[in-house]
Amino acid sequence: MRYSIMLQVVGIITLILVGTAGLFAWLQNRDIPSTELETKRSRNHYSSIE
Amino acid sequence: MQRLLMKSPVAIAILWIGVYLAITLLPLLVLLFYAPPEGRGFWTELSVALGFIGLAMMALQFALTARINRVEASYGVDIILQFHRYTSIVAFGLILIHPIILFVTEPETLQLLNILEAPWRARFAVASTTALIILVVTSIWRQPLKIPYEPWRILHGILAIVIVAFGLAHALGVSYYLSLFGKSVLWGAIALCALLLLIYVRIIKPWFMTKKPYLVEEVIPQRGDVWTLALRSHGHDGMPFEPGQFAWITLNISPFRMREHPFSMSSSAVNPERLEFSIKALGDFTNHIKDVKPGTRAYLDGPYGVFTTDRYWDSAGFVLIAGGIGITPMMSMLVTAVERQDDRPFLLIYASKTWSDVTFREELEELRPRLDLTIVHVLREPPEDWQGETGYVDRELLEKYIPLHRGSRQYFICAAPVMMDAVEAALFDLEVPVTNVHMEHFNLV
Protein backbone atom coordinates (compact mmCIF):
# COMPACT_ATOMS: atom_id res chain seq x y z
CA MET A 1 0.00 0.00 0.00
CA ARG A 2 2.71 2.43 1.02
CA TYR A 3 4.76 1.53 -2.02
CA SER A 4 1.78 1.86 -4.35
CA ILE A 5 1.05 5.29 -2.85
CA MET A 6 4.70 6.17 -3.43
CA LEU A 7 4.53 4.87 -7.00
CA GLN A 8 1.65 7.26 -7.59
CA VAL A 9 3.61 10.11 -5.97
CA VAL A 10 6.62 9.39 -8.20
CA GLY A 11 4.25 9.21 -11.18
CA ILE A 12 2.87 12.67 -10.35
CA ILE A 13 6.41 14.04 -9.82
CA THR A 14 7.40 12.64 -13.24
CA LEU A 15 4.39 14.28 -14.90
CA ILE A 16 5.24 17.63 -13.26
CA LEU A 17 8.90 17.35 -14.35
CA VAL A 18 8.12 16.36 -17.94
CA GLY A 19 5.34 18.98 -18.09
CA THR A 20 7.73 21.66 -16.87
CA ALA A 21 10.34 20.54 -19.44
CA GLY A 22 7.69 20.89 -22.15
CA LEU A 23 6.67 24.33 -20.83
CA PHE A 24 10.32 25.37 -20.73
CA ALA A 25 10.86 24.26 -24.35
CA TRP A 26 7.75 26.15 -25.44
CA LEU A 27 8.76 29.31 -23.53
CA GLN A 28 12.21 29.25 -25.09
CA ASN A 29 10.68 28.98 -28.57
CA ARG A 30 7.78 31.38 -28.33
CA ASP A 31 7.76 34.58 -30.34
CA ILE A 32 9.03 37.41 -28.17
CA PRO A 33 8.70 41.05 -29.25
CA SER A 34 12.13 42.05 -30.55
CA THR A 35 12.48 45.05 -28.16
CA GLU A 36 12.02 42.83 -25.06
CA LEU A 37 14.48 40.30 -26.48
CA GLU A 38 17.07 42.99 -27.15
CA THR A 39 16.70 44.32 -23.60
CA LYS A 40 17.26 40.80 -22.17
CA ARG A 41 20.20 40.10 -24.49
CA SER A 42 21.93 43.39 -23.66
CA ARG A 43 21.39 42.74 -19.95
CA ASN A 44 22.96 39.27 -20.34
CA HIS A 45 25.79 40.82 -22.33
CA TYR A 46 26.57 43.38 -19.62
CA SER A 47 26.26 40.84 -16.80
CA SER A 48 28.71 38.52 -18.61
CA ILE A 49 31.18 41.43 -19.10
CA GLU A 50 30.95 42.28 -15.41
CA MET B 1 8.16 18.64 13.05
CA GLN B 2 7.51 15.21 14.55
CA ARG B 3 4.19 16.41 16.03
CA LEU B 4 3.11 17.79 12.68
CA LEU B 5 4.11 14.50 11.09
CA MET B 6 1.93 12.58 13.55
CA LYS B 7 -1.02 14.90 12.95
CA SER B 8 -0.61 15.44 9.24
CA PRO B 9 1.77 13.09 7.44
CA VAL B 10 0.33 14.25 4.12
CA ALA B 11 1.36 17.88 4.81
CA ILE B 12 4.95 16.82 5.50
CA ALA B 13 4.97 14.62 2.38
CA ILE B 14 3.80 17.57 0.26
CA LEU B 15 6.51 19.74 1.83
CA TRP B 16 9.28 17.25 0.98
CA ILE B 17 7.93 16.70 -2.55
CA GLY B 18 7.87 20.49 -3.00
CA VAL B 19 11.50 20.74 -1.88
CA TYR B 20 12.45 17.88 -4.24
CA LEU B 21 10.68 19.48 -7.21
CA ALA B 22 12.14 22.92 -6.46
CA ILE B 23 15.72 21.61 -6.41
CA THR B 24 15.19 19.48 -9.54
CA LEU B 25 13.61 22.30 -11.52
CA LEU B 26 15.78 25.14 -10.25
CA PRO B 27 18.36 24.76 -13.08
CA LEU B 28 15.58 25.22 -15.65
CA LEU B 29 13.89 28.09 -13.83
CA VAL B 30 17.16 30.04 -13.66
CA LEU B 31 17.47 29.83 -17.45
CA LEU B 32 14.17 31.63 -17.90
CA PHE B 33 15.80 34.81 -16.58
CA TYR B 34 18.06 34.84 -19.62
CA ALA B 35 17.17 35.51 -23.23
CA PRO B 36 16.28 32.30 -25.09
CA PRO B 37 18.74 31.08 -27.72
CA GLU B 38 17.68 31.52 -31.33
CA GLY B 39 16.42 28.88 -33.69
CA ARG B 40 17.07 25.72 -31.66
CA GLY B 41 13.53 24.47 -31.97
CA PHE B 42 11.08 22.98 -29.47
CA TRP B 43 12.44 19.41 -29.55
CA THR B 44 16.05 20.42 -28.94
CA GLU B 45 14.99 22.59 -25.99
CA LEU B 46 12.86 19.75 -24.62
CA SER B 47 15.79 17.36 -24.94
CA VAL B 48 18.07 19.82 -23.11
CA ALA B 49 15.47 20.35 -20.37
CA LEU B 50 15.07 16.59 -19.82
CA GLY B 51 18.86 16.22 -19.66
CA PHE B 52 19.15 18.94 -17.01
CA ILE B 53 16.29 17.45 -14.96
CA GLY B 54 17.80 13.96 -15.21
CA LEU B 55 21.21 15.24 -14.08
CA ALA B 56 19.71 17.17 -11.15
CA MET B 57 17.78 14.04 -10.11
CA MET B 58 20.96 11.96 -10.21
CA ALA B 59 22.82 14.56 -8.10
CA LEU B 60 19.94 14.50 -5.59
CA GLN B 61 20.34 10.74 -5.16
CA PHE B 62 23.46 11.50 -3.10
CA ALA B 63 21.28 13.40 -0.62
CA LEU B 64 18.62 10.66 -0.54
CA THR B 65 21.13 7.93 0.32
CA ALA B 66 23.36 9.91 2.70
CA ARG B 67 21.27 8.82 5.71
CA ILE B 68 20.61 12.39 6.77
CA ASN B 69 18.64 12.14 9.99
CA ARG B 70 16.35 15.08 9.21
CA VAL B 71 15.09 13.52 5.97
CA GLU B 72 15.14 9.97 7.29
CA ALA B 73 13.26 10.83 10.50
CA SER B 74 10.11 11.72 8.58
CA TYR B 75 9.45 8.42 6.85
CA GLY B 76 12.17 5.84 7.55
CA VAL B 77 15.08 4.51 5.56
CA ASP B 78 13.13 1.87 3.63
CA ILE B 79 10.71 4.47 2.26
CA ILE B 80 13.59 6.80 1.35
CA LEU B 81 15.45 3.94 -0.38
CA GLN B 82 12.32 2.95 -2.30
CA PHE B 83 11.89 6.58 -3.39
CA HIS B 84 15.57 6.51 -4.40
CA ARG B 85 14.91 3.40 -6.56
CA TYR B 86 11.79 4.78 -8.25
CA THR B 87 13.27 8.22 -8.93
CA SER B 88 16.48 6.61 -10.26
CA ILE B 89 14.40 4.75 -12.83
CA VAL B 90 12.62 7.99 -13.79
CA ALA B 91 15.98 9.81 -14.09
CA PHE B 92 17.29 6.90 -16.16
CA GLY B 93 14.32 7.23 -18.51
CA LEU B 94 14.70 11.01 -18.87
CA ILE B 95 18.45 10.74 -19.50
CA LEU B 96 17.89 8.10 -22.20
CA ILE B 97 15.05 10.07 -23.86
CA HIS B 98 17.26 13.19 -23.87
CA PRO B 99 19.60 11.99 -26.71
CA ILE B 100 16.91 9.89 -28.43
CA ILE B 101 14.89 13.08 -29.13
CA LEU B 102 17.98 14.57 -30.76
CA PHE B 103 18.70 11.41 -32.79
CA VAL B 104 15.13 11.42 -34.14
CA THR B 105 14.78 15.15 -34.85
CA GLU B 106 18.37 15.73 -35.99
CA PRO B 107 19.69 12.39 -37.35
CA GLU B 108 23.16 13.90 -37.97
CA THR B 109 23.68 13.93 -34.18
CA LEU B 110 23.93 10.11 -34.37
CA GLN B 111 27.55 10.67 -35.41
CA LEU B 112 28.24 11.76 -31.80
CA LEU B 113 27.96 8.10 -30.80
CA ASN B 114 31.21 7.37 -32.66
CA ILE B 115 33.38 7.89 -29.59
CA LEU B 116 36.64 7.67 -31.55
CA GLU B 117 35.87 10.79 -33.53
CA ALA B 118 33.24 12.51 -31.39
CA PRO B 119 34.12 15.61 -29.34
CA TRP B 120 34.87 15.20 -25.63
CA ARG B 121 31.44 16.45 -24.59
CA ALA B 122 29.84 13.54 -26.45
CA ARG B 123 32.34 11.04 -25.04
CA PHE B 124 31.47 12.19 -21.52
CA ALA B 125 27.78 11.74 -22.33
CA VAL B 126 28.32 8.21 -23.66
CA ALA B 127 30.48 7.28 -20.62
CA SER B 128 27.94 8.72 -18.19
CA THR B 129 24.99 6.96 -19.87
CA THR B 130 26.89 3.64 -20.08
CA ALA B 131 27.71 3.88 -16.36
CA LEU B 132 24.04 4.62 -15.67
CA ILE B 133 22.90 1.56 -17.65
CA ILE B 134 25.39 -0.66 -15.75
CA LEU B 135 24.24 0.85 -12.44
CA VAL B 136 20.55 0.24 -13.15
CA VAL B 137 21.08 -3.32 -14.44
CA THR B 138 23.34 -4.33 -11.51
CA SER B 139 20.92 -2.81 -9.00
CA ILE B 140 17.63 -4.22 -10.30
CA TRP B 141 19.04 -7.66 -11.12
CA ARG B 142 21.75 -7.92 -8.41
CA GLN B 143 20.42 -11.18 -7.01
CA PRO B 144 19.75 -12.99 -10.35
CA LEU B 145 23.22 -11.86 -11.48
CA LYS B 146 24.60 -13.29 -8.19
CA ILE B 147 26.57 -10.13 -7.34
CA PRO B 148 27.55 -10.23 -3.63
CA TYR B 149 26.34 -7.26 -1.58
CA GLU B 150 29.69 -5.72 -0.59
CA PRO B 151 31.33 -5.52 -4.08
CA TRP B 152 27.98 -4.31 -5.47
CA ARG B 153 27.83 -1.49 -2.92
CA ILE B 154 31.35 -0.31 -3.82
CA LEU B 155 30.56 -0.52 -7.56
CA HIS B 156 27.27 1.34 -6.99
CA GLY B 157 29.10 4.24 -5.28
CA ILE B 158 31.79 4.48 -7.98
CA LEU B 159 29.25 4.36 -10.83
CA ALA B 160 27.12 7.06 -9.14
CA ILE B 161 30.12 9.41 -8.97
CA VAL B 162 31.07 8.65 -12.60
CA ILE B 163 27.50 9.33 -13.79
CA VAL B 164 27.19 12.74 -12.12
CA ALA B 165 30.78 13.87 -12.79
CA PHE B 166 30.72 12.87 -16.49
CA GLY B 167 27.17 14.17 -16.87
CA LEU B 168 28.28 17.54 -15.54
CA ALA B 169 31.38 17.47 -17.78
CA HIS B 170 29.09 16.78 -20.76
CA ALA B 171 26.84 19.72 -19.84
CA LEU B 172 29.86 21.99 -19.35
CA GLY B 173 31.30 20.80 -22.68
CA VAL B 174 28.08 21.63 -24.55
CA SER B 175 28.21 24.94 -22.65
CA TYR B 176 25.33 26.45 -24.57
CA TYR B 177 23.60 27.26 -21.32
CA LEU B 178 26.30 26.69 -18.74
CA SER B 179 28.31 29.61 -20.11
CA LEU B 180 25.69 31.79 -18.49
CA PHE B 181 27.07 33.04 -15.20
CA GLY B 182 24.10 32.26 -12.91
CA LYS B 183 23.78 28.82 -14.40
CA SER B 184 27.39 27.85 -13.86
CA VAL B 185 27.21 29.09 -10.26
CA LEU B 186 24.10 26.95 -9.65
CA TRP B 187 25.58 23.78 -11.14
CA GLY B 188 28.83 24.44 -9.29
CA ALA B 189 26.81 24.60 -6.05
CA ILE B 190 24.94 21.37 -6.88
CA ALA B 191 28.22 19.57 -7.67
CA LEU B 192 29.79 20.95 -4.48
CA CYS B 193 26.84 19.75 -2.37
CA ALA B 194 27.08 16.26 -3.90
CA LEU B 195 30.84 16.24 -3.19
CA LEU B 196 30.33 17.40 0.42
CA LEU B 197 27.72 14.69 0.97
CA LEU B 198 30.18 12.15 -0.38
CA ILE B 199 32.91 13.41 1.99
CA TYR B 200 30.43 13.31 4.87
CA VAL B 201 29.34 9.72 4.15
CA ARG B 202 32.79 8.30 3.33
CA ILE B 203 35.07 10.22 5.71
CA ILE B 204 33.37 12.31 8.41
CA LYS B 205 30.74 9.77 9.49
CA PRO B 206 33.18 6.78 9.64
CA TRP B 207 35.61 9.00 11.60
CA PHE B 208 32.93 9.69 14.23
CA MET B 209 32.20 5.96 14.33
CA THR B 210 35.82 5.15 15.17
CA LYS B 211 35.46 7.34 18.28
CA LYS B 212 32.70 5.08 19.64
CA PRO B 213 33.82 1.46 19.37
CA TYR B 214 31.96 -1.58 20.71
CA LEU B 215 33.24 -5.01 21.70
CA VAL B 216 31.40 -8.27 21.05
CA GLU B 217 30.41 -9.59 24.48
CA GLU B 218 28.84 -12.86 23.43
CA VAL B 219 27.16 -14.65 20.53
CA ILE B 220 24.02 -16.47 21.67
CA PRO B 221 22.43 -19.21 19.52
CA GLN B 222 18.65 -18.92 19.09
CA ARG B 223 15.98 -21.06 17.51
CA GLY B 224 15.48 -20.84 13.73
CA ASP B 225 19.17 -20.56 12.71
CA VAL B 226 19.40 -17.14 14.39
CA TRP B 227 22.39 -15.80 16.34
CA THR B 228 22.18 -12.94 18.82
CA LEU B 229 25.25 -10.72 18.66
CA ALA B 230 25.63 -8.83 21.95
CA LEU B 231 27.79 -5.68 21.83
CA ARG B 232 29.07 -3.71 24.83
CA SER B 233 30.07 -0.05 24.43
CA HIS B 234 33.81 0.50 24.96
CA GLY B 235 34.77 3.81 26.58
CA HIS B 236 31.44 5.58 26.01
CA ASP B 237 27.79 5.39 27.10
CA GLY B 238 26.51 3.40 24.15
CA MET B 239 23.87 4.29 21.60
CA PRO B 240 20.48 5.51 22.90
CA PHE B 241 17.72 4.19 20.64
CA GLU B 242 13.98 3.70 20.44
CA PRO B 243 12.69 0.11 20.44
CA GLY B 244 12.23 -1.10 16.86
CA GLN B 245 15.03 0.99 15.34
CA PHE B 246 18.07 -0.43 13.57
CA ALA B 247 21.75 0.36 13.05
CA TRP B 248 24.42 -0.40 10.44
CA ILE B 249 27.08 -2.72 11.88
CA THR B 250 30.72 -2.79 10.84
CA LEU B 251 32.39 -5.86 12.29
CA ASN B 252 36.11 -6.44 12.76
CA ILE B 253 37.23 -3.91 10.11
CA SER B 254 37.64 -0.14 9.91
CA PRO B 255 34.40 1.81 9.27
CA PHE B 256 36.23 3.62 6.45
CA ARG B 257 35.99 0.43 4.38
CA MET B 258 32.20 0.94 4.06
CA ARG B 259 31.34 -2.72 4.52
CA GLU B 260 28.43 -2.33 6.89
CA HIS B 261 25.14 -4.20 7.25
CA PRO B 262 21.77 -3.04 8.64
CA PHE B 263 20.20 -4.96 11.57
CA SER B 264 17.44 -4.18 14.08
CA MET B 265 18.24 -4.12 17.76
CA SER B 266 16.45 -6.91 19.66
CA SER B 267 17.40 -5.75 23.16
CA SER B 268 15.80 -3.28 25.54
CA ALA B 269 16.13 0.43 24.76
CA VAL B 270 16.53 0.97 28.51
CA ASN B 271 20.10 -0.41 28.27
CA PRO B 272 21.88 1.46 25.46
CA GLU B 273 25.33 0.32 26.65
CA ARG B 274 24.57 -3.32 25.78
CA LEU B 275 23.00 -3.76 22.37
CA GLU B 276 21.79 -7.05 20.95
CA PHE B 277 21.23 -7.82 17.27
CA SER B 278 19.50 -11.10 16.41
CA ILE B 279 20.69 -12.14 12.98
CA LYS B 280 19.45 -15.01 10.81
CA ALA B 281 22.07 -16.89 8.79
CA LEU B 282 20.87 -16.03 5.29
CA GLY B 283 23.84 -14.72 3.30
CA ASP B 284 27.61 -14.39 3.01
CA PHE B 285 27.95 -12.00 6.01
CA THR B 286 25.19 -13.42 8.25
CA ASN B 287 26.42 -17.03 7.84
CA HIS B 288 29.60 -16.08 9.71
CA ILE B 289 28.00 -14.38 12.74
CA LYS B 290 28.16 -17.63 14.69
CA ASP B 291 31.96 -17.68 14.30
CA VAL B 292 32.48 -14.15 15.70
CA LYS B 293 34.71 -14.29 18.79
CA PRO B 294 33.99 -12.32 21.98
CA GLY B 295 36.20 -9.24 22.12
CA THR B 296 35.87 -8.57 18.37
CA ARG B 297 35.70 -4.83 17.66
CA ALA B 298 32.50 -3.44 16.12
CA TYR B 299 31.24 -0.01 15.04
CA LEU B 300 27.67 1.23 14.76
CA ASP B 301 26.01 3.85 12.57
CA GLY B 302 22.60 4.61 13.97
CA PRO B 303 20.03 4.47 15.29
CA TYR B 304 17.77 4.74 12.27
CA GLY B 305 14.14 4.08 11.53
CA VAL B 306 10.68 5.28 12.43
CA PHE B 307 9.40 1.77 13.10
CA THR B 308 9.08 2.32 16.82
CA THR B 309 6.35 2.30 19.46
CA ASP B 310 7.97 5.34 21.10
CA ARG B 311 6.47 7.65 18.49
CA TYR B 312 2.96 6.67 19.60
CA TRP B 313 3.04 7.29 23.34
CA ASP B 314 -0.68 8.12 23.41
CA SER B 315 -1.80 4.97 21.56
CA ALA B 316 -4.21 2.73 23.51
CA GLY B 317 -2.15 -0.33 22.59
CA PHE B 318 -0.20 -2.10 19.87
CA VAL B 319 -0.68 -4.91 17.37
CA LEU B 320 2.65 -6.44 16.33
CA ILE B 321 2.65 -8.74 13.29
CA ALA B 322 5.94 -10.58 12.69
CA GLY B 323 7.05 -13.20 10.21
CA GLY B 324 10.24 -15.20 10.91
CA ILE B 325 13.21 -12.99 11.74
CA GLY B 326 10.85 -9.99 11.59
CA ILE B 327 10.36 -10.70 15.31
CA THR B 328 13.65 -8.86 16.08
CA PRO B 329 12.33 -5.26 16.37
CA MET B 330 9.16 -6.58 18.06
CA MET B 331 11.30 -8.28 20.71
CA SER B 332 12.98 -4.94 21.44
CA MET B 333 9.55 -3.26 21.74
CA LEU B 334 8.28 -5.94 24.13
CA VAL B 335 11.31 -6.16 26.45
CA THR B 336 11.45 -2.36 26.58
CA ALA B 337 7.73 -2.24 27.47
CA VAL B 338 8.34 -4.74 30.28
CA GLU B 339 11.23 -2.73 31.71
CA ARG B 340 9.23 0.51 31.49
CA GLN B 341 6.24 -1.22 33.13
CA ASP B 342 4.03 -0.27 30.19
CA ASP B 343 0.42 -1.19 31.08
CA ARG B 344 -1.03 -1.01 27.57
CA PRO B 345 -2.19 -4.17 25.75
CA PHE B 346 0.16 -5.76 23.19
CA LEU B 347 -1.07 -8.32 20.64
CA LEU B 348 1.70 -10.26 18.89
CA ILE B 349 0.76 -12.29 15.81
CA TYR B 350 3.86 -14.28 14.95
CA ALA B 351 4.15 -16.45 11.83
CA SER B 352 6.81 -19.18 11.67
CA LYS B 353 7.45 -22.25 9.58
CA THR B 354 7.62 -24.88 12.33
CA TRP B 355 7.24 -24.87 16.12
CA SER B 356 10.93 -25.64 16.65
CA ASP B 357 11.85 -22.70 14.36
CA VAL B 358 10.11 -20.06 16.52
CA THR B 359 12.89 -17.60 17.42
CA PHE B 360 12.58 -16.23 21.00
CA ARG B 361 9.86 -18.83 21.80
CA GLU B 362 10.89 -19.26 25.44
CA GLU B 363 11.83 -15.59 25.91
CA LEU B 364 8.35 -14.51 24.74
CA GLU B 365 6.70 -16.92 27.19
CA GLU B 366 8.73 -15.34 29.99
CA LEU B 367 7.46 -11.86 29.01
CA ARG B 368 3.80 -12.90 28.99
CA PRO B 369 3.12 -12.65 32.79
CA ARG B 370 5.04 -9.36 33.05
CA LEU B 371 3.08 -7.51 30.33
CA ASP B 372 -0.50 -7.32 29.00
CA LEU B 373 0.65 -9.51 26.13
CA THR B 374 -1.37 -11.85 23.90
CA ILE B 375 0.71 -14.07 21.62
CA VAL B 376 -0.82 -15.79 18.58
CA HIS B 377 1.58 -18.22 16.92
CA VAL B 378 0.75 -19.05 13.30
CA LEU B 379 2.59 -22.10 11.95
CA ARG B 380 2.89 -23.09 8.31
CA GLU B 381 3.96 -26.65 9.15
CA PRO B 382 2.39 -27.35 12.58
CA PRO B 383 3.08 -30.46 14.64
CA GLU B 384 0.30 -33.07 14.75
CA ASP B 385 -0.96 -32.11 18.21
CA TRP B 386 -0.97 -28.34 17.44
CA GLN B 387 -4.11 -26.58 18.68
CA GLY B 388 -3.22 -23.06 17.56
CA GLU B 389 -3.45 -21.14 14.29
CA THR B 390 -2.01 -22.57 11.08
CA GLY B 391 -1.34 -21.38 7.52
CA TYR B 392 -0.85 -17.71 6.73
CA VAL B 393 -1.70 -14.42 8.42
CA ASP B 394 -4.74 -13.53 6.32
CA ARG B 395 -7.86 -11.39 6.59
CA GLU B 396 -9.88 -13.99 8.53
CA LEU B 397 -7.16 -14.53 11.10
CA LEU B 398 -6.59 -10.82 11.61
CA GLU B 399 -10.33 -10.14 11.93
CA LYS B 400 -10.48 -12.76 14.70
CA TYR B 401 -7.82 -11.10 16.85
CA ILE B 402 -7.48 -7.37 16.18
CA PRO B 403 -9.70 -5.05 18.26
CA LEU B 404 -13.08 -3.92 16.97
CA HIS B 405 -12.07 -0.28 17.34
CA ARG B 406 -9.34 -0.54 14.69
CA GLY B 407 -8.04 2.99 15.05
CA SER B 408 -7.38 2.60 18.79
CA ARG B 409 -4.15 0.67 18.09
CA GLN B 410 -0.93 1.19 16.15
CA TYR B 411 -0.03 -1.74 13.89
CA PHE B 412 3.56 -2.79 13.24
CA ILE B 413 4.42 -5.32 10.51
CA CYS B 414 7.88 -6.79 9.95
CA ALA B 415 8.19 -9.85 7.72
CA ALA B 416 9.19 -11.02 4.26
CA PRO B 417 7.90 -8.66 1.51
CA VAL B 418 5.16 -11.06 0.30
CA MET B 419 3.71 -11.43 3.81
CA MET B 420 3.98 -7.70 4.49
CA ASP B 421 2.06 -6.87 1.32
CA ALA B 422 -0.63 -9.45 2.10
CA VAL B 423 -1.05 -8.30 5.73
CA GLU B 424 -1.10 -4.65 4.73
CA ALA B 425 -3.83 -5.30 2.15
CA ALA B 426 -5.83 -7.36 4.69
CA LEU B 427 -5.60 -4.58 7.31
CA PHE B 428 -6.74 -2.09 4.67
CA ASP B 429 -9.74 -4.38 3.94
CA LEU B 430 -10.51 -4.47 7.65
CA GLU B 431 -10.65 -0.66 7.67
CA VAL B 432 -7.55 -0.12 9.76
CA PRO B 433 -6.53 3.52 9.09
CA VAL B 434 -3.50 3.64 6.72
CA THR B 435 -1.72 6.07 9.07
CA ASN B 436 -1.91 3.50 11.91
CA VAL B 437 0.02 0.85 9.92
CA HIS B 438 3.83 0.86 10.12
CA MET B 439 6.11 -1.48 8.23
CA GLU B 440 9.78 -2.37 8.24
CA HIS B 441 11.49 -4.17 5.38
CA PHE B 442 14.29 -6.25 6.81
CA ASN B 443 15.90 -6.74 3.42
CA LEU B 444 16.70 -3.09 2.76
CA VAL B 445 19.30 -3.71 0.08
Coordinates of C-alpha atoms in Angstrom, one line a residue, chain B residues 23 39 48 79 111 155 178 227 238 281 294 327 359 367 385-386 418 423 442:
Chain B
I23 CA 15.7 21.6 -6.4
G39 CA 16.4 28.9 -33.7
V48 CA 18.1 19.8 -23.1
I79 CA 10.7 4.5 2.3
Q111 CA 27.6 10.7 -35.4
L155 CA 30.6 -0.5 -7.6
L178 CA 26.3 26.7 -18.7
W227 CA 22.4 -15.8 16.3
G238 CA 26.5 3.4 24.1
A281 CA 22.1 -16.9 8.8
P294 CA 34.0 -12.3 22.0
I327 CA 10.4 -10.7 15.3
T359 CA 12.9 -17.6 17.4
L367 CA 7.5 -11.9 29.0
D385 CA -1.0 -32.1 18.2
W386 CA -1.0 -28.3 17.4
V418 CA 5.2 -11.1 0.3
V423 CA -1.0 -8.3 5.7
F442 CA 14.3 -6.2 6.8

